[in-house]
PDB file of C-alpha atoms in Angstrom:
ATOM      1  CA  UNK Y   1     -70.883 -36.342 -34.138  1.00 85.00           C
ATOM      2  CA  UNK Y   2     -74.160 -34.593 -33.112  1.00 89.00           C
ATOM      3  CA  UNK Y   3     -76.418 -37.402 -34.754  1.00 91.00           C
ATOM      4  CA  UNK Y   4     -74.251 -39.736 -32.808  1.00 93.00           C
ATOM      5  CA  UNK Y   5     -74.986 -37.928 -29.174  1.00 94.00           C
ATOM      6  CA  UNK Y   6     -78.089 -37.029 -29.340  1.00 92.00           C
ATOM      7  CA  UNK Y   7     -79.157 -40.791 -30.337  1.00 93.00           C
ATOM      8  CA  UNK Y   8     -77.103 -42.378 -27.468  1.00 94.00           C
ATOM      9  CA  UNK Y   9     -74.483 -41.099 -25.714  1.00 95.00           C
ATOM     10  CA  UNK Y  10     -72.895 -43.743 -24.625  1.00 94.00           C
ATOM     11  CA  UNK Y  11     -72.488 -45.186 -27.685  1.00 96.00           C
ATOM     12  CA  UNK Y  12     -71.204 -42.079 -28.560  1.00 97.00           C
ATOM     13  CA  UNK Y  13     -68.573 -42.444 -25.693  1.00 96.00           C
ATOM     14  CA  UNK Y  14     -67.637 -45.874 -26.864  1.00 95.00           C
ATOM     15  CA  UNK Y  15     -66.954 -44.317 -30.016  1.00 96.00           C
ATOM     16  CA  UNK Y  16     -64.735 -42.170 -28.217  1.00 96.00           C
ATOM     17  CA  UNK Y  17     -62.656 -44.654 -27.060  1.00 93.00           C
ATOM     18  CA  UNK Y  18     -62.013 -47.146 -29.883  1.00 94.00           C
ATOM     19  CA  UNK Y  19     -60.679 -43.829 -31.583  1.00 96.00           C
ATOM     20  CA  UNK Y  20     -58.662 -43.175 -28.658  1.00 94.00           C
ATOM     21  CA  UNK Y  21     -57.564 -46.738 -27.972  1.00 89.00           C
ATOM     22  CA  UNK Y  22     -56.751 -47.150 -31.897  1.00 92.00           C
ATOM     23  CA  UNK Y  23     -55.412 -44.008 -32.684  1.00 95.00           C
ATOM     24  CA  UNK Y  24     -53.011 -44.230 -29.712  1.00 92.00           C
ATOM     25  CA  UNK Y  25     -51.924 -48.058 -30.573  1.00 89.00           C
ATOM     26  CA  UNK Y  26     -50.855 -46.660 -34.315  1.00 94.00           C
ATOM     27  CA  UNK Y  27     -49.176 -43.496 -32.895  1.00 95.00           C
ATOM     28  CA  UNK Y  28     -47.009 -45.531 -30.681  1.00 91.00           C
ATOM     29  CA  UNK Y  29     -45.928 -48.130 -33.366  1.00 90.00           C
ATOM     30  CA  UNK Y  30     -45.485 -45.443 -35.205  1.00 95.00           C
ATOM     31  CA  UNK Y  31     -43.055 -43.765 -32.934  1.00 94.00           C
ATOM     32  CA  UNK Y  32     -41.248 -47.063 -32.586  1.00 90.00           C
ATOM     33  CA  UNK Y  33     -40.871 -47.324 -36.082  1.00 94.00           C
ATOM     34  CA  UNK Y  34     -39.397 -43.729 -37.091  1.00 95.00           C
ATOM     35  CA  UNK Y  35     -37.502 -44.140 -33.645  1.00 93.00           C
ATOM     36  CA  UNK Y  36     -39.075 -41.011 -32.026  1.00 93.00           C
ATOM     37  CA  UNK Y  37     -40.872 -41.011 -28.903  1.00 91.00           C
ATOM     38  CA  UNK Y  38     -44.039 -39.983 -28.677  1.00 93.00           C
ATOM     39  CA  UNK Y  39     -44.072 -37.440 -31.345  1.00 96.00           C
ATOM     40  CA  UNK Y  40     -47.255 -39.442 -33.557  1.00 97.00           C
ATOM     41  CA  UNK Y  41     -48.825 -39.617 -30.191  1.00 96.00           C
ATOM     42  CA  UNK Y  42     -48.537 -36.152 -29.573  1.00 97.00           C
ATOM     43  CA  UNK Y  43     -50.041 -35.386 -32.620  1.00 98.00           C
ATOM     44  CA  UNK Y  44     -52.942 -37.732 -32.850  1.00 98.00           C
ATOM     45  CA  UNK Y  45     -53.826 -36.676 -28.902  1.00 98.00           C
ATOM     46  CA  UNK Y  46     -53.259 -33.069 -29.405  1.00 98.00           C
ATOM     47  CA  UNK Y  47     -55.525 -33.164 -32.591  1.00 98.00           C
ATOM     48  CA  UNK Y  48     -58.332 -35.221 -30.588  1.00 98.00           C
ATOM     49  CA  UNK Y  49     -58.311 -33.144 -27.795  1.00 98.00           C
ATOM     50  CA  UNK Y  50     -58.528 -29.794 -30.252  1.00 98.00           C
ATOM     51  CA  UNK Y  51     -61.678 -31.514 -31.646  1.00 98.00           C
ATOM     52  CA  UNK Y  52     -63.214 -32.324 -28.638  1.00 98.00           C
ATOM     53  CA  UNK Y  53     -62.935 -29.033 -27.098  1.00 98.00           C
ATOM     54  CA  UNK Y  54     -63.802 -27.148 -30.247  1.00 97.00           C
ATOM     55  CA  UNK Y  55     -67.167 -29.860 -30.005  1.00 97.00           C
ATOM     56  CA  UNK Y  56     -68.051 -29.201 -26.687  1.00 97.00           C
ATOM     57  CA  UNK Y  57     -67.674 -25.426 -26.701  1.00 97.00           C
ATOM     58  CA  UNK Y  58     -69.862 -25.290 -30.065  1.00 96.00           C
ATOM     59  CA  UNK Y  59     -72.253 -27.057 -28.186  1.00 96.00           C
ATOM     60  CA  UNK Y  60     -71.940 -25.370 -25.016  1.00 97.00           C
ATOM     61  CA  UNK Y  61     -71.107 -28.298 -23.089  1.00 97.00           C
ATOM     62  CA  UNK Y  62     -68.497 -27.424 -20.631  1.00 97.00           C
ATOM     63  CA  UNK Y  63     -70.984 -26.815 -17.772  1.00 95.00           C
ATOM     64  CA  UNK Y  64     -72.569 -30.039 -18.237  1.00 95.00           C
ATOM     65  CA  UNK Y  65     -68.901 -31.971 -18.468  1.00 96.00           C
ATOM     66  CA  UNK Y  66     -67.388 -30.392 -15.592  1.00 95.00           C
ATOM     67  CA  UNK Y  67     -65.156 -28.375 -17.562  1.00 97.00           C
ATOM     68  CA  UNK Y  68     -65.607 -25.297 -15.227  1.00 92.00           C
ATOM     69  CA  UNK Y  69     -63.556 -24.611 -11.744  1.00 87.00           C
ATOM     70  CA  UNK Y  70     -64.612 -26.841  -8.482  1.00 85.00           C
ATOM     71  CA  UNK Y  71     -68.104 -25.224  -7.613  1.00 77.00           C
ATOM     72  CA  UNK Y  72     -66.651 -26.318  -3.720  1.00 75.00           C
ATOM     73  CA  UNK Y  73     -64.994 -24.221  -0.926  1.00 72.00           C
ATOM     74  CA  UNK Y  74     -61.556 -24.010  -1.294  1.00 61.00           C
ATOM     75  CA  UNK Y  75     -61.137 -25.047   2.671  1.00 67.00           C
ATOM     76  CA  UNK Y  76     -61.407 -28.471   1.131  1.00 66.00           C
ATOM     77  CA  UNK Y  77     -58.540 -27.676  -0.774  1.00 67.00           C
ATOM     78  CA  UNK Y  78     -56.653 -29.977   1.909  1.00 75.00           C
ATOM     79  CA  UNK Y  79     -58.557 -33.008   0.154  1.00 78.00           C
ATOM     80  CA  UNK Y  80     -56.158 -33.184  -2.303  1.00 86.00           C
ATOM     81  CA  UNK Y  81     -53.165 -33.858  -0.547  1.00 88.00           C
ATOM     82  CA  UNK Y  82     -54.122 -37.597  -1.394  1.00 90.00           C
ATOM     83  CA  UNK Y  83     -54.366 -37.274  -4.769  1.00 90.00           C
ATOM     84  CA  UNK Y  84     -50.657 -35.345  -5.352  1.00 91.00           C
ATOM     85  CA  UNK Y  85     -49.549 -38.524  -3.231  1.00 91.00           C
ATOM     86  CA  UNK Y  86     -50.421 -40.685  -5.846  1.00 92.00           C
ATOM     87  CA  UNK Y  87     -49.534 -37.864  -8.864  1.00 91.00           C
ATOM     88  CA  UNK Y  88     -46.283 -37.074  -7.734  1.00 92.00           C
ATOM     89  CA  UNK Y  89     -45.047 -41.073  -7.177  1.00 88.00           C
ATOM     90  CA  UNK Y  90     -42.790 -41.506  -9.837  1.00 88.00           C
ATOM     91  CA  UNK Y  91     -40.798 -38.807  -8.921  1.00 91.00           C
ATOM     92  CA  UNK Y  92     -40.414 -39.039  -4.986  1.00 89.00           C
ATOM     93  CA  UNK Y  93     -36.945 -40.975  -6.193  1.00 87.00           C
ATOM     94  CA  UNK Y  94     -35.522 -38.032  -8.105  1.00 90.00           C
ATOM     95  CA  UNK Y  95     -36.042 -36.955 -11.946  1.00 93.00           C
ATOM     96  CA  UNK Y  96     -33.370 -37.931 -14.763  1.00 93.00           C
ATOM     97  CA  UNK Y  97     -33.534 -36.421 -18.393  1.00 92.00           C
ATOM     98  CA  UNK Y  98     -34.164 -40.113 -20.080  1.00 91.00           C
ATOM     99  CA  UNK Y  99     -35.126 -38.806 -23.533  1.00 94.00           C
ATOM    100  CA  UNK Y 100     -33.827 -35.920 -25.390  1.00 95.00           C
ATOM    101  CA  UNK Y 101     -35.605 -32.460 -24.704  1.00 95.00           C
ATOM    102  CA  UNK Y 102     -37.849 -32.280 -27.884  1.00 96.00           C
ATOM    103  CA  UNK Y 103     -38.766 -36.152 -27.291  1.00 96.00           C
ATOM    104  CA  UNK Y 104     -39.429 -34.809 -23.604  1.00 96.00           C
ATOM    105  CA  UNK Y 105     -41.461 -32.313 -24.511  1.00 97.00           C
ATOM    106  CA  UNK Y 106     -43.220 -34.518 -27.347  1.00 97.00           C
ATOM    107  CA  UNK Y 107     -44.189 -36.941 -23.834  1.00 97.00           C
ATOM    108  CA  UNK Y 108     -44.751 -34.406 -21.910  1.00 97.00           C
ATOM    109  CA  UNK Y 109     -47.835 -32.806 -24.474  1.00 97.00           C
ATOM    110  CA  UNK Y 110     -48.987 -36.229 -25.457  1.00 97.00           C
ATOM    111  CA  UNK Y 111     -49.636 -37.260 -21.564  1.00 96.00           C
ATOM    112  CA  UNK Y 112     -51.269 -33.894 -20.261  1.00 97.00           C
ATOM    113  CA  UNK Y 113     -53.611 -34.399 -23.710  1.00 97.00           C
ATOM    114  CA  UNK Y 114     -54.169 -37.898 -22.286  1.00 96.00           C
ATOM    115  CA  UNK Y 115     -55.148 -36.597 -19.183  1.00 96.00           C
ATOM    116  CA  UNK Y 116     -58.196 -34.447 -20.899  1.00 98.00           C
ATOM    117  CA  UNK Y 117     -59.145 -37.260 -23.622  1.00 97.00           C
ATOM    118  CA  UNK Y 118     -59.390 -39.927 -20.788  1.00 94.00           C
ATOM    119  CA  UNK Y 119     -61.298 -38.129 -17.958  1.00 96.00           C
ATOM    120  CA  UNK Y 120     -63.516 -36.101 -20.843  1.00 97.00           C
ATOM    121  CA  UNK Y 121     -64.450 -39.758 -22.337  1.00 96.00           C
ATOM    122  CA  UNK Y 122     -64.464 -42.008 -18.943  1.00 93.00           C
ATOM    123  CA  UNK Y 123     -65.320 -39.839 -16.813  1.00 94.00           C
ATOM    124  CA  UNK Y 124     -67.617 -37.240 -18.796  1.00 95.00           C
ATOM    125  CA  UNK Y 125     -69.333 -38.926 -22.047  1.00 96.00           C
ATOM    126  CA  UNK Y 126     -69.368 -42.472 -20.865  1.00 94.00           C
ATOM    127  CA  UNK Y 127     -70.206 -42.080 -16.602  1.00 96.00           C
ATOM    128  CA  UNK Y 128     -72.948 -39.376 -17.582  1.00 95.00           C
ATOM    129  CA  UNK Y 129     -74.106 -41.004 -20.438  1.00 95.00           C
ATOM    130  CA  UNK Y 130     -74.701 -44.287 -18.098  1.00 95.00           C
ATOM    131  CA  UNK Y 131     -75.766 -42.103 -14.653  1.00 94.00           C
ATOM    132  CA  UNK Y 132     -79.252 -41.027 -16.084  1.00 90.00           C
ATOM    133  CA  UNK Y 133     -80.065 -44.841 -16.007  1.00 90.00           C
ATOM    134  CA  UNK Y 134     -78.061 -46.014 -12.871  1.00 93.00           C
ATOM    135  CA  UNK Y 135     -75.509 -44.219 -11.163  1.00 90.00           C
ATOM    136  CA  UNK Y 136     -74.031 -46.884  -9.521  1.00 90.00           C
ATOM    137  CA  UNK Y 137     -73.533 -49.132 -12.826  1.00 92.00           C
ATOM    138  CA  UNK Y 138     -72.422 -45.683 -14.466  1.00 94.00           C
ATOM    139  CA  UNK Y 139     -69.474 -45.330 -11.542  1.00 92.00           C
ATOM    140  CA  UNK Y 140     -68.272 -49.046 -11.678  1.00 92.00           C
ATOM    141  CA  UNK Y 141     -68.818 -49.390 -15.422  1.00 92.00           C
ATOM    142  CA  UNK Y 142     -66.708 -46.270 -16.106  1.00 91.00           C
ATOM    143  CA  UNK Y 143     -64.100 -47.378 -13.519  1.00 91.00           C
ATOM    144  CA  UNK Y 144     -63.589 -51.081 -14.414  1.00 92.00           C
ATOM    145  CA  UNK Y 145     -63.730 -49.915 -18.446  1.00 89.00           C
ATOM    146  CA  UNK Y 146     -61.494 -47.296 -17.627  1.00 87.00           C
ATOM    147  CA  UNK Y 147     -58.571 -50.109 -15.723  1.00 86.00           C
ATOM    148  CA  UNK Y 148     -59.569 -51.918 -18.796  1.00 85.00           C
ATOM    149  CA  UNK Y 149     -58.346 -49.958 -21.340  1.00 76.00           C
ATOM    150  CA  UNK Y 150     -54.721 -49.916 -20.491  1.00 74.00           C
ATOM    151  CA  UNK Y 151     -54.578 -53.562 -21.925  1.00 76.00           C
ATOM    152  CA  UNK Y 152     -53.174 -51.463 -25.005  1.00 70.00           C
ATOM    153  CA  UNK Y 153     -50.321 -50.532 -23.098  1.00 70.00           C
ATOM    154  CA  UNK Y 154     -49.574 -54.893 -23.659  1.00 70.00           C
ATOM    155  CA  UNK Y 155     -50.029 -53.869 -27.688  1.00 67.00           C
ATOM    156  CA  UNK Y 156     -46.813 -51.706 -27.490  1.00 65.00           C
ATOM    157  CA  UNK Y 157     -44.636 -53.441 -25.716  1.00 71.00           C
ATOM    158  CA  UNK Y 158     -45.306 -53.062 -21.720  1.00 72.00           C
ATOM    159  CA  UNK Y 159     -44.603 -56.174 -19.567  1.00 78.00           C
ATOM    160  CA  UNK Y 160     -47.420 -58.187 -18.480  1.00 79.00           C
ATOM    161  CA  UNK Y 161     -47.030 -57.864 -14.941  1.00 77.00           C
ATOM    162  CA  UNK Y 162     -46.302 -54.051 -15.220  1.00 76.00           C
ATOM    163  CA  UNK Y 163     -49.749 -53.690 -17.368  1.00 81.00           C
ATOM    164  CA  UNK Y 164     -51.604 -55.507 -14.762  1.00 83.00           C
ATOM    165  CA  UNK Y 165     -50.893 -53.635 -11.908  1.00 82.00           C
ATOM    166  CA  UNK Y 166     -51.490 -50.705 -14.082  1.00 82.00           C
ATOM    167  CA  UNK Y 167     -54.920 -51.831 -14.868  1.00 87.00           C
ATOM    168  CA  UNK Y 168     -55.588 -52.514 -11.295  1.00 88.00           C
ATOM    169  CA  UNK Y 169     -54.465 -49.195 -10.229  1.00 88.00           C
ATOM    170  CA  UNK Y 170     -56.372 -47.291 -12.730  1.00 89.00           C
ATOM    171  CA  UNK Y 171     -59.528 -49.090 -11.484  1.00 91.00           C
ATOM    172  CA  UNK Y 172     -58.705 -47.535  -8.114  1.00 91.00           C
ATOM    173  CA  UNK Y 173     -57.616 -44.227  -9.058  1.00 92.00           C
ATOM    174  CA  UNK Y 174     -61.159 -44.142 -11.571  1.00 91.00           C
ATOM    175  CA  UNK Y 175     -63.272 -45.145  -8.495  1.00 91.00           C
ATOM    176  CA  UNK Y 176     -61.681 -42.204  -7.094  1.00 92.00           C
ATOM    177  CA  UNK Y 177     -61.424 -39.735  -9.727  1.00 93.00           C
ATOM    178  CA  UNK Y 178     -65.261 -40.731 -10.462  1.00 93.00           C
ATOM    179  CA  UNK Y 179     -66.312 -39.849  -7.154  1.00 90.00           C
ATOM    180  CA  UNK Y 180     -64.080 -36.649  -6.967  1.00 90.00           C
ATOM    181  CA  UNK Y 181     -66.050 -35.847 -10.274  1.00 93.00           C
ATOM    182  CA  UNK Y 182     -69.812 -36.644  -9.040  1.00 91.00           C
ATOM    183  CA  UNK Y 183     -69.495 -35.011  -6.042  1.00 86.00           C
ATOM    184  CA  UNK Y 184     -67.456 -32.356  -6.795  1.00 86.00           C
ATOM    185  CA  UNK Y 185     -69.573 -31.278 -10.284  1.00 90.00           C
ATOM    186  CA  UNK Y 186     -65.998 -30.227 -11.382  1.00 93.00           C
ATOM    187  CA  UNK Y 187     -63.641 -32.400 -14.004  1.00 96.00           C
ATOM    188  CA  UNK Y 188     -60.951 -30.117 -13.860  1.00 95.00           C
ATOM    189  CA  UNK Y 189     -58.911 -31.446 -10.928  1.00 93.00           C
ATOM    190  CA  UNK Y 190     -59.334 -35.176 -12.403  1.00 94.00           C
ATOM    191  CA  UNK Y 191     -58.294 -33.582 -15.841  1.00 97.00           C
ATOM    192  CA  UNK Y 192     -54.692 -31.595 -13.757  1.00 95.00           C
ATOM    193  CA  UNK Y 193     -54.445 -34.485 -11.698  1.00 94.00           C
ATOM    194  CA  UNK Y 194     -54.502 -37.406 -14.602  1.00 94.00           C
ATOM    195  CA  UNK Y 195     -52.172 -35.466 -16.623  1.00 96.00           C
ATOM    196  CA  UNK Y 196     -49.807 -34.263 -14.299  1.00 95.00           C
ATOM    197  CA  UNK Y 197     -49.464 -38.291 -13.368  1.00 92.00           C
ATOM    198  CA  UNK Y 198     -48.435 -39.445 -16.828  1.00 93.00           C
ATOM    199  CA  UNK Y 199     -46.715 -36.608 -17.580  1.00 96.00           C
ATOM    200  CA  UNK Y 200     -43.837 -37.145 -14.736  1.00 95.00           C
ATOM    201  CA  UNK Y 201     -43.472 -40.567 -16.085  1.00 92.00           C
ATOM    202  CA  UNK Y 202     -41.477 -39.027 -18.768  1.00 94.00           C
ATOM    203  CA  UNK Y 203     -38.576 -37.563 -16.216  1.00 94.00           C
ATOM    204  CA  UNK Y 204     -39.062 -39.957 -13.376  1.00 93.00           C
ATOM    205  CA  UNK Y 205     -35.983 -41.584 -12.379  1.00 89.00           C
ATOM    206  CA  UNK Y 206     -36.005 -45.816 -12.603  1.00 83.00           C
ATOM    207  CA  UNK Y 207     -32.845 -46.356 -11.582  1.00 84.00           C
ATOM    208  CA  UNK Y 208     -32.780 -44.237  -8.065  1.00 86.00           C
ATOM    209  CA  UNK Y 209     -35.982 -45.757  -7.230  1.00 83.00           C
ATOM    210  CA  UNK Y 210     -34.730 -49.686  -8.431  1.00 82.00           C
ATOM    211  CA  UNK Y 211     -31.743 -49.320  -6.134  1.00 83.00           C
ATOM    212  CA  UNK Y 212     -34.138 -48.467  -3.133  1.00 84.00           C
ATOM    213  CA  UNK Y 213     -36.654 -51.352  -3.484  1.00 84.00           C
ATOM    214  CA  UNK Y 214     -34.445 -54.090  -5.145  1.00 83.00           C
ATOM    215  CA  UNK Y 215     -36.549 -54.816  -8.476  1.00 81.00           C
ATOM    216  CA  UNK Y 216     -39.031 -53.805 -10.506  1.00 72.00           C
ATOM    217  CA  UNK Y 217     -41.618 -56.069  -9.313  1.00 76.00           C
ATOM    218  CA  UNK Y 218     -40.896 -55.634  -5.606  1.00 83.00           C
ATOM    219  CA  UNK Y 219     -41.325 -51.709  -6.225  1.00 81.00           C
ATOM    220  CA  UNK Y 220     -44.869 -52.333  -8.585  1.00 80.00           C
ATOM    221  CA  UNK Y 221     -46.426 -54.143  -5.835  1.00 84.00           C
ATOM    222  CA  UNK Y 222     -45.335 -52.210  -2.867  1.00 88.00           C
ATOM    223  CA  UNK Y 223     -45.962 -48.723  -4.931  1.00 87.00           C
ATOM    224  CA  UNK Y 224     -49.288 -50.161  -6.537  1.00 87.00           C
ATOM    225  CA  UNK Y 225     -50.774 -51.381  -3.094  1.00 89.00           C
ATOM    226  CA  UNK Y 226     -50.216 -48.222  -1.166  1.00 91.00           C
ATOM    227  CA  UNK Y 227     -51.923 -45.842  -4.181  1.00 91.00           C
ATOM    228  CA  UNK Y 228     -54.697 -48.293  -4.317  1.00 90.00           C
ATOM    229  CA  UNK Y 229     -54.634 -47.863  -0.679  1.00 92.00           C
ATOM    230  CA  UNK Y 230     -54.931 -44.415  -0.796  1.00 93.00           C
ATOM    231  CA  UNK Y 231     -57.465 -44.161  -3.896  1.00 91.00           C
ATOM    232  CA  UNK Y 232     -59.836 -46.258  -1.747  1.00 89.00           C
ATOM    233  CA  UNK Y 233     -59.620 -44.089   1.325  1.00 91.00           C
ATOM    234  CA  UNK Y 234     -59.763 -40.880  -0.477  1.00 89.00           C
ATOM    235  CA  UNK Y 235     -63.173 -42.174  -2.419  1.00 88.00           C
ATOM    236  CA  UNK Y 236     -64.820 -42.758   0.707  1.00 86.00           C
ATOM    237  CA  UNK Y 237     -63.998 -39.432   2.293  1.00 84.00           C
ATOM    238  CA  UNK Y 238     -65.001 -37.757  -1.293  1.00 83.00           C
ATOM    239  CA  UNK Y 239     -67.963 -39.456  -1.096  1.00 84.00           C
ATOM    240  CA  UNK Y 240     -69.303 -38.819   2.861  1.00 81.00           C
ATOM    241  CA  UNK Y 241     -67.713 -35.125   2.669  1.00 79.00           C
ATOM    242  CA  UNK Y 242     -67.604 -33.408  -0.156  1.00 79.00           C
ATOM    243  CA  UNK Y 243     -70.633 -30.778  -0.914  1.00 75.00           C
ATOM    244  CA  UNK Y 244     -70.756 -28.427  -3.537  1.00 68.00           C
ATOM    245  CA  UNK Y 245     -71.522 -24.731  -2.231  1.00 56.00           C
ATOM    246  CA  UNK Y 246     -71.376 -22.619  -5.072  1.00 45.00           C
ATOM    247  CA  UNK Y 247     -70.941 -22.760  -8.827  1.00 40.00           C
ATOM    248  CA  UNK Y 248     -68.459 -20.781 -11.154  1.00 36.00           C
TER     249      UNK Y 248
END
């Protein structure tokens, strides 16, 4: 891994991510065939991010990845109020139990993992590795690839229209989290906020919210717009307000 990085690291990130994006695809047909969610993706993301944290420590990289607490005030604590809009979405409807508790808890483990392997790669290895040359290439680059790269999600079954919207959201919410990230010198609220997202996907409750818009693609476009609404907004107020005034 250390030849690997020290030679180029963004190769080194795009490494990263066909071993994410593969690794994940097999999990989940794995699941599907053994008929138990998300317990091979809990493994295979739990194991990764183990790894990667075990890497980075050895290496003594958590300062430079932003694994350390926001090196801000916490009066600008109220900045993210825009970014729990967007985190707690799918459950502003109400929360059902729609897989059994250990499959829960398998979905639960396997997103908040996904939270750390997709900001650490996205957001850490691949926007650093690119921000040396040119920051703003590094910030769309890792934004766009990041949308990008939930084209998998068409690989295991999601609906076309569903995955699209969900590519076109992440590209928001990575302009965002980016930003959040660069300015802030601090990946932990990007990792809390990425996995708390996914993670409530597991208990959110379809139905409640279906009966309220009508369908499912009514309630993707209408829920879609406003986040990416919101995403955009928030950037630009990361971006002209937020200083760092102390480190941790």
């Amino acid at each position: 891994m250390n030849k690997i990085y020290k030679k180029n690291e963004v190769t080194f990130a795009i490494i990263c991510i066909v071993i994410y994006v593969v690794g994940t695809s097999v999990a989940e047909a794995v699941a599907a065939n053994i008929g138990i969610v998300k317990l091979p993706s809990m493994i295979f993301h739990l194991i990764f991010t183990i790894v990667l944290l075990a890497w980075l420590k050895k290496n003594g990289f958590f300062e430079k990845y932003g694994l350390k607490m926001p090196g801000y005030s916490l009066k600008t604590a109220w900045f993210f109020i825009p970014l729990a809009l967007i985190g707690l979405g799918s459950i502003y409807f109400g929360v059902t139990l729609k897989y059994s508790v250990p499959e829960t808890v398998y979905y639960i483990v396997s997103m908040l993992c996904v939270g750390f392997l997709e900001e650490i790669i996205f957001r850490g290895f691949l926007f650093l590795g690119m921000a040396k040359i040119n920051l703003k290439r590094a910030i769309i680059v890792s934004s766009i690839t990041f949308g990008i790269g939930h084209i998998v999600n068409l690989l295991n079954g999601q609906p076309v229209l569903e995955t699209m919207l969900q590519i076109v959201f992440a590209i928001a919410v990575g302009f965002a989290l980016v930003t959040l990230f660069h300015k802030g010198k601090s990946l932990i609220p990007c990792i809390i906020f990425h996995g708390v997202n996914n993670a409530l996907s597991a208990i959110s409750d379809e139905k409640a919210s279906l009966k309220v818009f009508g369908s499912v693609e009514k309630e993707l476009y209408i829920t879609v717009s406003i986040a990416i609404v919101i995403a955009v907004i928030y950037s630009f107020a990361m971006w002209k307000s937020l200083k760092t005034e102390r480190t941790v």
